[in-house]
Amino acid sequence: MPHLRSRRRLALAVPVVLSLTASLGFLPVAASAAPQAETSAQAVDAPNLAYVVNTKLDRRTIEAVKKAVPAAGGTVVITYEKIGVIVVHSSNPDFGKEIRRVRGVQSAGATRTTPLTAAGSTDEGSAQFLSKEQAAKVESASAATPDSEPLEADQWDLRAIGADKAAKINPGSRKVTVAVIDTGVDDTHPDLAPNFSASQSANCVGGVADTSEGAWRPYTADDYHGTHVAGEIAAARNGIGVAGVAPGVKVSGIKVSDPDNGLFYPESVVCAFVFAADHGVEITNNSYYVDPWLYNCMDDPDQRAIVDAVNRAQLYAQHKGLLNVASAGNSNHDLDSDAIVDDSSPDDSTPVERTIDPHECFDVPTQLPGVVTVSATGVQNLKSYYSTYGKGVIDVAAPGGDRLYQIPDTPSKNGRILSTMPNGQYAFLQGTSMASPHAAGVAALLKSTHPKATSAQLQALLKAQADATACPESYDQDGNGTQDAVCKGGKHVNGFYGHGIVNALRAVK
Ligand SMILES: [Ca+2]
Ligand SMILES: [Ca+2]
């Protein structure tokens, strides 16, 4: 397809695993979690870790590897036969080494550096809730003009991509669902309830989908991230609060955040992609990177196994027609440079500073092949100061907000993005986490008008219809005389905006 960027290096490193899905295809088989009698000797006090074991895709190999797991001191949690990914728990410190020697194992490694029972802290950043005056408007339909929502005057982001006008032409189809892979979604919020799809929602934490009533909801109001994202995509036009980019489509929640430390571990994300693909979802939104590594290096056996497992799952979803949309990251990193200093990984134990090459070490899922990578802009259509960027990496840009340098002429003068929060609340947040759902919303509008589009075709449409945005002549946002980031490329594709800023109005015309 035109405009699809080459990811040859990554594609070579990670086997494409979809060819046998037709002959293997069944639902994931949950294995017995009962303790195994033949567990090998284990070091005293060794931490119990989770692993992904990625195998060749024939059933005999998968069965043989499953049998080898207890011999290496592990317990099978679940087997995703269609993609050859086995989730294992083990307290044998040599489990990874031992299982990698088994015939048919293509990669295997620990998905965490801290024991399964450990608790940690989370740093969600700070949300800015509405002022009393703004909050009073939330349910006051009379405050709105007939064509707008009570708080829409503060939604500069909708106007920036023509989503206010698009909604009057086509708000999107009920046959399109965007799954929010995140901290859970509070579907009881009055702005989300009308468009929520419970049958396409689950709790995937630990790698096994739990579809019991409400399992997809956030643990507490502090886990607000997924609820904010869901509102940006599909908050209803119902005379209450705010509107989303595609208020006519459905949204679902797939929770992947660990209850102890809030982290998004690989096995949970593998579960989420497979669940979405098997439950008729059209688009996934991924406003996160898979923990515990901000960048996963292919020369490390654990990190390589993480890339392999998550990539198999997201490719499986693409093969079923899903478009996976992901945030670029909030580190103002240039993913087209030769060296990035990562001092935050692993984020579930003690981070160690390392210098990585983003062509060999990957932010997952955003740098995986076929995933739409989204950078963030503010009200001036300039890259947000925090947004990660990179020529050949960013596919499109979308509003994510900029509270420091791009202040809108709105009632609140708040440069961030206003959306839904748990317990019926609203708040402003900024980040590429907010940009990705704007792109996912526009993709949902495109899928509504092009229901037969494949994943690659939908991505091509999203890029072709984006507003091409040239590199700025200067990017010294803090005004100290040095450039804060360097934009490479021309008007039609560059490192700050990819193929441009997504456009909702063009998507429905
Ligand atoms: Ca509303
Ligand atoms: Ca500067």
Coordinates of C-alpha atoms and ligand atoms in Angstrom, one line a residue:
M1 CA 0.0 0.0 0.0
P2 CA 1.2 3.6 -0.6
H3 CA 2.8 5.4 2.3
L4 CA 3.3 2.3 4.4
R5 CA 6.6 2.7 6.0
S6 CA 9.2 0.0 5.9
R7 CA 9.8 -1.8 9.2
R8 CA 12.0 -4.4 7.6
R9 CA 14.4 -4.7 10.4
L10 CA 11.8 -5.4 13.0
A11 CA 9.8 -7.6 10.7
L12 CA 12.9 -9.8 10.2
A13 CA 13.6 -10.1 13.8
V14 CA 10.1 -11.1 14.7
P15 CA 8.6 -14.0 12.8
V16 CA 5.3 -13.4 11.1
V17 CA 3.1 -16.0 12.6
L18 CA -0.3 -15.7 11.0
S19 CA -0.2 -18.2 8.2
L20 CA -1.3 -21.2 10.2
T21 CA -4.1 -19.5 12.1
A22 CA -6.8 -21.1 10.0
S23 CA -5.7 -24.7 10.8
L24 CA -5.0 -23.9 14.5
G25 CA -7.8 -21.5 15.2
F26 CA -9.6 -22.1 18.4
L27 CA -10.2 -20.0 21.4
P28 CA -7.2 -19.8 23.8
V29 CA -7.1 -22.9 25.9
A30 CA -6.8 -22.3 29.6
A31 CA -4.5 -24.8 31.2
S32 CA -4.8 -26.1 34.7
A33 CA -3.2 -23.7 37.1
A34 CA -2.7 -26.5 39.7
P35 CA 0.8 -26.8 41.1
Q36 CA 2.9 -29.3 39.1
A37 CA 4.3 -32.3 41.0
E38 CA 7.5 -32.6 38.9
T39 CA 8.7 -29.1 39.4
S40 CA 12.5 -29.0 39.3
A41 CA 14.6 -27.8 42.2
Q42 CA 14.1 -24.0 42.8
A43 CA 16.3 -21.6 44.5
V44 CA 15.1 -20.7 47.9
D45 CA 13.3 -17.3 47.9
A46 CA 13.6 -16.9 44.1
P47 CA 11.0 -14.5 42.9
N48 CA 7.9 -15.9 41.2
L49 CA 8.0 -14.2 37.7
A50 CA 5.7 -14.3 34.7
Y51 CA 7.1 -15.4 31.3
V52 CA 6.1 -15.5 27.7
V53 CA 7.2 -18.5 25.7
N54 CA 6.8 -18.1 21.9
T55 CA 6.8 -21.3 19.8
K56 CA 6.6 -22.5 16.3
L57 CA 3.0 -22.5 15.2
D58 CA 2.2 -26.2 14.8
R59 CA 0.1 -27.9 17.3
R60 CA 2.6 -30.7 18.1
T61 CA 5.3 -28.2 18.9
I62 CA 3.0 -26.3 21.1
E63 CA 2.0 -29.4 23.0
A64 CA 5.6 -30.5 23.4
V65 CA 6.7 -27.1 24.7
K66 CA 3.7 -27.1 27.2
K67 CA 5.0 -30.4 28.5
A68 CA 8.5 -29.0 28.9
V69 CA 7.3 -26.1 31.0
P70 CA 6.8 -28.0 34.3
A71 CA 10.1 -29.8 33.7
A72 CA 11.8 -26.4 33.7
G73 CA 10.0 -25.4 36.9
G74 CA 7.1 -23.5 35.4
T75 CA 3.3 -23.5 35.5
V76 CA 1.3 -22.8 32.3
V77 CA -1.2 -20.0 32.9
I78 CA -2.7 -19.9 29.4
T79 CA -1.8 -21.0 25.9
Y80 CA -2.7 -18.8 22.9
E81 CA -2.4 -21.5 20.3
K82 CA -3.3 -19.3 17.4
I83 CA -0.2 -17.2 17.9
G84 CA 2.0 -19.7 19.7
V85 CA 2.3 -17.7 22.9
I86 CA 2.3 -19.6 26.3
V87 CA 2.1 -17.5 29.5
V88 CA 4.0 -19.1 32.3
H89 CA 4.7 -18.5 36.0
S90 CA 7.9 -19.7 37.5
S91 CA 10.2 -19.1 40.4
N92 CA 13.1 -21.0 38.8
P93 CA 15.7 -18.3 38.2
D94 CA 16.9 -20.3 35.2
F95 CA 13.5 -20.9 33.7
G96 CA 14.1 -18.6 30.7
K97 CA 17.5 -20.2 29.9
E98 CA 16.1 -23.7 30.2
I99 CA 12.9 -23.2 28.2
R100 CA 14.8 -21.4 25.4
R101 CA 16.8 -24.7 24.8
V102 CA 13.6 -26.7 24.1
R103 CA 13.0 -27.5 20.5
G104 CA 10.4 -25.3 18.8
V105 CA 10.8 -22.4 21.2
Q106 CA 11.6 -19.3 19.2
S107 CA 11.9 -16.8 22.0
A108 CA 11.1 -16.8 25.7
G109 CA 11.7 -14.5 28.6
A110 CA 10.5 -12.8 31.8
T111 CA 7.9 -10.1 31.4
R112 CA 8.7 -8.5 34.7
T113 CA 11.6 -7.9 37.1
T114 CA 9.7 -7.9 40.3
P115 CA 7.8 -10.8 41.9
L116 CA 4.1 -11.3 41.0
T117 CA 3.0 -10.5 44.5
A118 CA 4.9 -7.3 44.8
A119 CA 3.2 -3.9 45.2
G120 CA 4.5 -0.7 43.9
S121 CA 3.5 2.9 43.4
T122 CA 2.0 4.6 40.3
D123 CA 2.7 7.9 38.8
E124 CA -0.3 8.8 36.7
G125 CA 0.6 12.5 36.4
S126 CA -1.9 15.1 37.6
A127 CA -5.4 15.6 36.3
Q128 CA -6.9 19.1 36.4
F129 CA -10.6 18.8 37.3
L130 CA -13.2 21.3 36.3
S131 CA -13.7 24.6 38.1
K132 CA -17.0 24.9 40.1
E133 CA -18.4 27.1 37.3
Q134 CA -17.5 24.6 34.6
A135 CA -18.8 21.7 36.7
A136 CA -22.2 23.5 37.0
K137 CA -22.5 23.4 33.2
V138 CA -22.0 19.6 33.0
E139 CA -25.7 18.6 33.1
S140 CA -27.1 21.9 32.1
A141 CA -28.3 21.3 28.6
S142 CA -29.7 24.8 28.4
A143 CA -26.1 26.2 28.6
A144 CA -25.5 24.5 25.2
T145 CA -26.6 25.6 21.8
P146 CA -28.7 23.0 20.2
D147 CA -25.8 21.7 18.2
S148 CA -23.2 21.5 20.9
E149 CA -22.5 20.0 24.3
P150 CA -22.5 22.0 27.6
L151 CA -18.7 21.9 27.9
E152 CA -17.9 21.9 24.2
A153 CA -16.6 25.5 24.2
D154 CA -13.5 24.1 26.0
Q155 CA -13.0 21.3 23.5
W156 CA -10.7 23.2 21.1
D157 CA -9.4 19.8 20.1
L158 CA -12.7 18.8 18.3
R159 CA -12.7 22.0 16.3
A160 CA -8.9 21.6 15.4
I161 CA -9.7 18.4 13.5
G162 CA -13.2 19.3 12.3
A163 CA -14.9 16.8 14.5
D164 CA -17.7 19.2 15.5
K165 CA -18.7 19.7 11.9
A166 CA -18.2 16.0 11.1
A167 CA -20.7 14.9 13.8
K168 CA -23.4 16.9 11.9
I169 CA -22.7 14.9 8.7
N170 CA -22.0 11.5 10.2
P171 CA -21.2 10.7 13.8
G172 CA -20.0 7.2 12.9
S173 CA -21.6 3.8 12.7
R174 CA -23.0 1.6 15.5
K175 CA -21.3 -1.3 13.7
V176 CA -17.8 0.1 14.5
T177 CA -16.3 -0.5 18.0
V178 CA -13.1 1.0 19.3
A179 CA -11.5 -1.0 22.2
V180 CA -9.6 1.0 24.7
I181 CA -6.7 -1.2 26.0
D182 CA -6.0 0.7 29.2
T183 CA -6.7 1.0 32.9
G184 CA -10.4 0.1 32.5
V185 CA -13.4 2.2 31.5
D186 CA -16.2 3.4 33.8
D187 CA -19.1 2.6 31.6
T188 CA -21.5 4.0 34.2
H189 CA -20.5 7.5 33.2
P190 CA -23.5 9.2 31.7
D191 CA -21.4 10.4 28.7
L192 CA -20.1 6.8 28.0
A193 CA -23.1 4.6 28.9
P194 CA -25.0 5.3 25.7
N195 CA -22.1 4.1 23.5
F196 CA -20.5 1.4 25.6
S197 CA -20.2 -2.2 24.4
A198 CA -20.0 -4.6 27.4
S199 CA -19.9 -7.7 25.2
Q200 CA -16.6 -6.5 23.8
S201 CA -15.1 -5.6 27.1
A202 CA -13.0 -7.6 29.6
N203 CA -10.3 -7.6 32.3
C204 CA -7.2 -9.1 30.7
V205 CA -4.8 -8.6 33.7
G206 CA -2.5 -11.6 34.0
G207 CA -3.1 -12.8 30.5
V208 CA -6.5 -14.5 30.9
A209 CA -9.7 -12.6 29.9
D210 CA -12.4 -12.2 32.6
T211 CA -15.7 -11.1 31.1
S212 CA -17.7 -11.0 34.2
E213 CA -20.0 -8.0 34.7
G214 CA -18.0 -4.9 35.4
A215 CA -14.6 -6.6 35.2
W216 CA -13.5 -3.9 32.7
R217 CA -14.1 -1.1 35.1
P218 CA -11.2 0.8 36.8
Y219 CA -10.2 -0.4 40.3
T220 CA -10.5 3.1 41.8
A221 CA -11.0 6.6 40.6
D222 CA -7.2 7.0 40.5
D223 CA -7.2 4.7 37.5
Y224 CA -8.9 7.3 35.4
H225 CA -6.7 7.1 32.3
G226 CA -8.8 4.6 30.3
T227 CA -12.1 6.5 31.1
H228 CA -10.6 9.8 29.8
V229 CA -9.4 8.1 26.6
A230 CA -12.8 6.4 26.0
G231 CA -14.6 9.8 26.2
E232 CA -12.2 11.4 23.7
I233 CA -13.2 8.7 21.2
A234 CA -16.9 8.3 21.7
A235 CA -18.5 10.4 24.5
A236 CA -22.1 10.8 23.4
R237 CA -23.8 13.9 22.0
N238 CA -26.5 13.8 24.5
G239 CA -26.8 17.3 26.0
I240 CA -24.5 16.3 28.9
G241 CA -20.8 17.2 29.4
V242 CA -18.6 16.7 26.4
A243 CA -18.5 14.9 23.0
G244 CA -16.0 12.5 21.5
V245 CA -14.5 12.6 18.0
A246 CA -16.9 9.8 16.8
P247 CA -20.0 10.0 19.0
G248 CA -21.9 7.5 16.9
V249 CA -19.5 4.6 17.3
K250 CA -19.2 2.1 20.1
V251 CA -16.4 2.0 22.6
S252 CA -15.3 -0.9 24.8
G253 CA -12.8 -1.3 27.7
I254 CA -10.1 -4.0 28.0
K255 CA -8.3 -3.5 31.3
V256 CA -4.6 -4.4 31.4
S257 CA -3.3 -2.4 34.4
D258 CA -1.9 -4.5 37.2
P259 CA -3.8 -4.0 40.5
D260 CA -0.6 -3.8 42.6
N261 CA 1.4 -1.3 40.7
G262 CA -0.7 0.0 37.8
L263 CA 1.7 -1.4 35.2
F264 CA 0.7 -2.8 31.8
Y265 CA 2.5 -6.1 31.6
P266 CA 3.0 -7.9 28.2
E267 CA 0.9 -11.0 28.9
S268 CA -2.1 -8.7 29.7
V269 CA -1.6 -6.8 26.5
V270 CA -1.3 -10.1 24.5
C271 CA -4.6 -11.1 26.0
A272 CA -6.2 -7.7 25.0
F273 CA -5.2 -7.8 21.4
V274 CA -6.4 -11.4 21.0
F275 CA -9.7 -10.7 22.9
A276 CA -10.4 -7.6 20.7
A277 CA -9.7 -9.5 17.5
D278 CA -11.9 -12.5 18.6
H279 CA -14.8 -10.2 19.7
G280 CA -15.5 -8.2 16.5
V281 CA -13.7 -5.0 17.5
E282 CA -12.6 -2.8 14.5
I283 CA -10.0 -0.5 16.1
T284 CA -7.9 -0.7 19.2
N285 CA -6.5 2.4 21.0
N286 CA -3.1 1.9 22.8
S287 CA -2.2 4.9 24.9
Y288 CA 0.7 3.3 26.7
Y289 CA 3.9 1.4 26.4
V290 CA 4.2 -2.2 27.6
D291 CA 6.0 -2.3 31.0
P292 CA 8.5 -2.8 32.4
W293 CA 10.8 -1.6 29.6
L294 CA 10.2 1.7 27.8
Y295 CA 12.4 0.3 25.0
N296 CA 12.8 -3.5 24.4
C297 CA 16.2 -4.4 22.9
M298 CA 16.4 -7.3 20.6
D299 CA 19.8 -8.5 21.9
D300 CA 18.3 -9.1 25.4
P301 CA 16.4 -12.5 25.5
D302 CA 13.7 -11.2 27.8
Q303 CA 13.0 -8.0 25.9
R304 CA 13.1 -9.8 22.6
A305 CA 10.5 -12.3 23.9
I306 CA 8.3 -9.4 24.9
V307 CA 8.5 -7.8 21.5
D308 CA 7.8 -11.2 19.8
A309 CA 4.8 -12.0 22.0
V310 CA 3.1 -8.6 21.7
N311 CA 3.8 -8.4 18.0
R312 CA 2.3 -11.9 17.4
A313 CA -0.9 -10.7 19.2
Q314 CA -1.2 -7.4 17.4
L315 CA -0.4 -8.9 14.0
Y316 CA -3.2 -11.5 14.7
A317 CA -5.6 -8.5 15.3
Q318 CA -4.4 -6.8 12.0
H319 CA -4.9 -10.1 10.1
K320 CA -8.5 -10.1 11.3
G321 CA -8.9 -6.5 10.0
L322 CA -8.3 -4.5 13.1
L323 CA -6.4 -1.2 13.0
N324 CA -4.1 -0.7 16.1
V325 CA -3.5 2.9 17.0
A326 CA -0.8 3.9 19.6
S327 CA 0.7 6.9 21.3
A328 CA 4.3 7.9 20.4
G329 CA 5.3 8.6 24.0
N330 CA 5.9 11.7 26.2
S331 CA 9.6 11.9 26.4
N332 CA 10.4 14.3 23.5
H333 CA 12.6 11.5 22.2
D334 CA 13.7 11.4 18.6
L335 CA 13.0 7.8 17.5
D336 CA 15.0 8.4 14.3
S337 CA 18.2 9.2 16.2
D338 CA 21.1 6.9 16.9
A339 CA 21.0 7.1 20.7
I340 CA 18.4 7.7 23.4
V341 CA 19.1 7.7 27.1
D342 CA 16.5 5.6 28.9
D343 CA 16.7 6.1 32.6
S344 CA 13.3 4.8 33.5
S345 CA 13.5 1.0 32.8
P346 CA 12.8 -1.4 34.3
D347 CA 9.9 0.6 35.9
D348 CA 8.8 -2.2 38.2
S349 CA 12.0 -2.5 40.2
T350 CA 15.2 -0.4 40.1
P351 CA 15.7 1.5 36.8
V352 CA 19.1 1.4 35.3
E353 CA 20.3 4.1 32.9
R354 CA 21.2 2.8 29.5
T355 CA 21.7 4.3 26.0
I356 CA 19.7 2.6 23.4
D357 CA 19.4 2.7 19.6
P358 CA 15.7 3.1 18.7
H359 CA 16.3 1.2 15.5
E360 CA 17.2 -1.9 17.6
C361 CA 15.2 -1.3 20.8
F362 CA 11.5 -0.7 20.5
D363 CA 8.7 1.1 22.3
V364 CA 5.9 -1.6 22.3
P365 CA 3.3 -1.5 20.8
T366 CA 3.8 1.8 19.1
Q367 CA 6.9 0.8 17.0
L368 CA 5.5 -2.6 16.0
P369 CA 4.8 -3.1 12.2
G370 CA 1.5 -1.9 11.0
V371 CA 0.6 0.0 14.2
V372 CA -0.4 3.7 13.7
T373 CA 2.1 5.8 15.7
V374 CA 0.6 9.1 16.8
S375 CA 2.4 12.3 18.0
A376 CA 0.7 15.1 19.9
T377 CA -0.2 18.7 18.9
G378 CA -1.6 21.7 20.7
V379 CA -4.0 24.4 19.7
Q380 CA -1.5 26.0 17.3
N381 CA -1.1 22.8 15.4
L382 CA 2.5 22.6 16.6
K383 CA 4.1 19.5 18.1
S384 CA 3.5 19.5 21.9
Y385 CA 6.6 20.1 23.9
Y386 CA 6.6 16.6 25.4
S387 CA 5.7 14.5 22.3
T388 CA 8.1 11.9 21.1
Y389 CA 8.7 12.2 17.3
G390 CA 10.9 10.8 14.6
K391 CA 11.0 10.6 10.8
G392 CA 9.8 7.3 9.5
V393 CA 8.2 6.5 12.9
I394 CA 5.4 9.0 13.3
D395 CA 2.4 8.1 11.1
V396 CA 0.0 10.9 11.9
A397 CA -0.4 13.7 14.5
A398 CA -3.5 14.6 16.6
P399 CA -4.4 16.9 19.4
G400 CA -2.9 15.8 22.7
G401 CA -2.7 19.2 24.3
D402 CA 0.1 21.5 25.4
R403 CA -0.5 23.3 28.7
L404 CA 2.7 25.4 28.6
Y405 CA 3.2 26.9 25.1
Q406 CA -0.1 26.6 23.2
I407 CA -3.0 28.2 25.1
P408 CA -6.4 28.3 23.4
D409 CA -8.9 31.1 23.4
T410 CA -11.5 29.1 25.2
P411 CA -13.5 29.8 28.4
S412 CA -10.9 27.8 30.5
K413 CA -7.8 28.9 28.5
N414 CA -6.7 25.3 29.2
G415 CA -4.3 23.9 26.6
R416 CA -5.1 20.3 27.6
I417 CA -7.8 17.9 26.5
L418 CA -11.2 17.8 28.4
S419 CA -12.8 14.4 28.7
T420 CA -14.6 12.0 31.0
M421 CA -13.4 10.7 34.4
P422 CA -14.7 7.9 36.6
N423 CA -17.7 8.7 38.8
G424 CA -19.4 11.0 36.4
Q425 CA -16.6 13.6 36.5
Y426 CA -14.6 15.5 33.8
A427 CA -11.0 16.7 33.7
F428 CA -8.2 18.1 31.5
L429 CA -5.3 15.9 30.7
Q430 CA -2.5 16.2 28.2
G431 CA -0.2 13.6 26.5
T432 CA 0.3 11.5 23.4
S433 CA -2.2 9.3 25.4
M434 CA -4.8 11.9 24.4
A435 CA -3.5 12.2 20.8
S436 CA -3.9 8.5 20.0
P437 CA -7.6 8.4 20.8
H438 CA -8.2 11.4 18.5
A439 CA -6.6 9.4 15.6
A440 CA -8.5 6.3 16.7
G441 CA -11.8 8.3 16.6
V442 CA -11.0 9.5 13.1
A443 CA -10.1 6.0 12.0
A444 CA -13.5 4.9 13.4
L445 CA -15.3 7.5 11.3
L446 CA -13.3 6.2 8.2
K447 CA -14.2 2.6 9.1
S448 CA -17.9 3.7 9.3
T449 CA -17.7 5.0 5.7
H450 CA -15.4 2.3 4.4
P451 CA -16.6 -0.8 6.3
K452 CA -14.7 -3.3 4.1
A453 CA -11.3 -1.5 4.5
T454 CA -8.5 -3.8 5.7
S455 CA -6.2 -2.7 8.4
A456 CA -3.6 -1.5 5.9
Q457 CA -6.2 0.3 3.8
L458 CA -7.6 2.1 6.8
Q459 CA -4.2 3.3 7.8
A460 CA -3.6 4.5 4.2
L461 CA -6.9 6.4 4.3
L462 CA -6.1 8.0 7.7
K463 CA -2.8 9.2 6.3
A464 CA -4.1 10.4 2.9
Q465 CA -6.8 12.4 4.6
A466 CA -4.6 14.0 7.2
D467 CA -3.8 17.7 6.9
A468 CA -0.2 17.8 5.7
T469 CA 1.8 20.0 8.2
A470 CA 5.3 21.2 7.4
C471 CA 8.1 21.3 9.9
P472 CA 8.3 24.6 11.8
E473 CA 11.2 26.8 10.9
S474 CA 12.2 26.9 14.5
Y475 CA 11.2 24.8 17.5
D476 CA 12.5 26.7 20.6
Q477 CA 9.4 26.5 22.6
D478 CA 11.0 27.6 25.9
G479 CA 12.8 30.5 24.2
N480 CA 16.2 29.8 25.5
G481 CA 17.9 30.0 22.1
T482 CA 18.4 26.2 21.6
Q483 CA 16.1 24.0 19.5
D484 CA 14.0 21.7 21.8
A485 CA 13.6 19.1 19.0
V486 CA 14.6 18.9 15.3
C487 CA 12.0 18.1 12.7
K488 CA 13.3 16.2 9.7
G489 CA 11.4 15.8 6.4
G490 CA 9.3 17.7 4.0
K491 CA 5.7 19.1 4.0
H492 CA 4.0 15.9 3.2
V493 CA 5.8 13.6 5.6
N494 CA 8.1 14.5 8.5
G495 CA 9.2 13.5 11.9
F496 CA 6.9 15.8 13.9
Y497 CA 3.6 15.1 12.2
G498 CA 4.1 12.1 10.0
H499 CA 1.6 12.4 7.1
G500 CA -0.2 15.2 8.9
I501 CA -2.8 16.1 11.6
V502 CA -5.8 13.7 11.3
N503 CA -9.0 15.3 9.9
A504 CA -12.5 14.1 11.0
L505 CA -14.4 16.2 8.6
R506 CA -12.7 14.8 5.5
A507 CA -13.3 11.3 6.9
V508 CA -17.1 11.7 6.6
K509 CA -17.3 13.6 3.4
Ligands
CA1 CA -22.1 14.4 26.0
CA2 CA 14.8 25.8 23.8

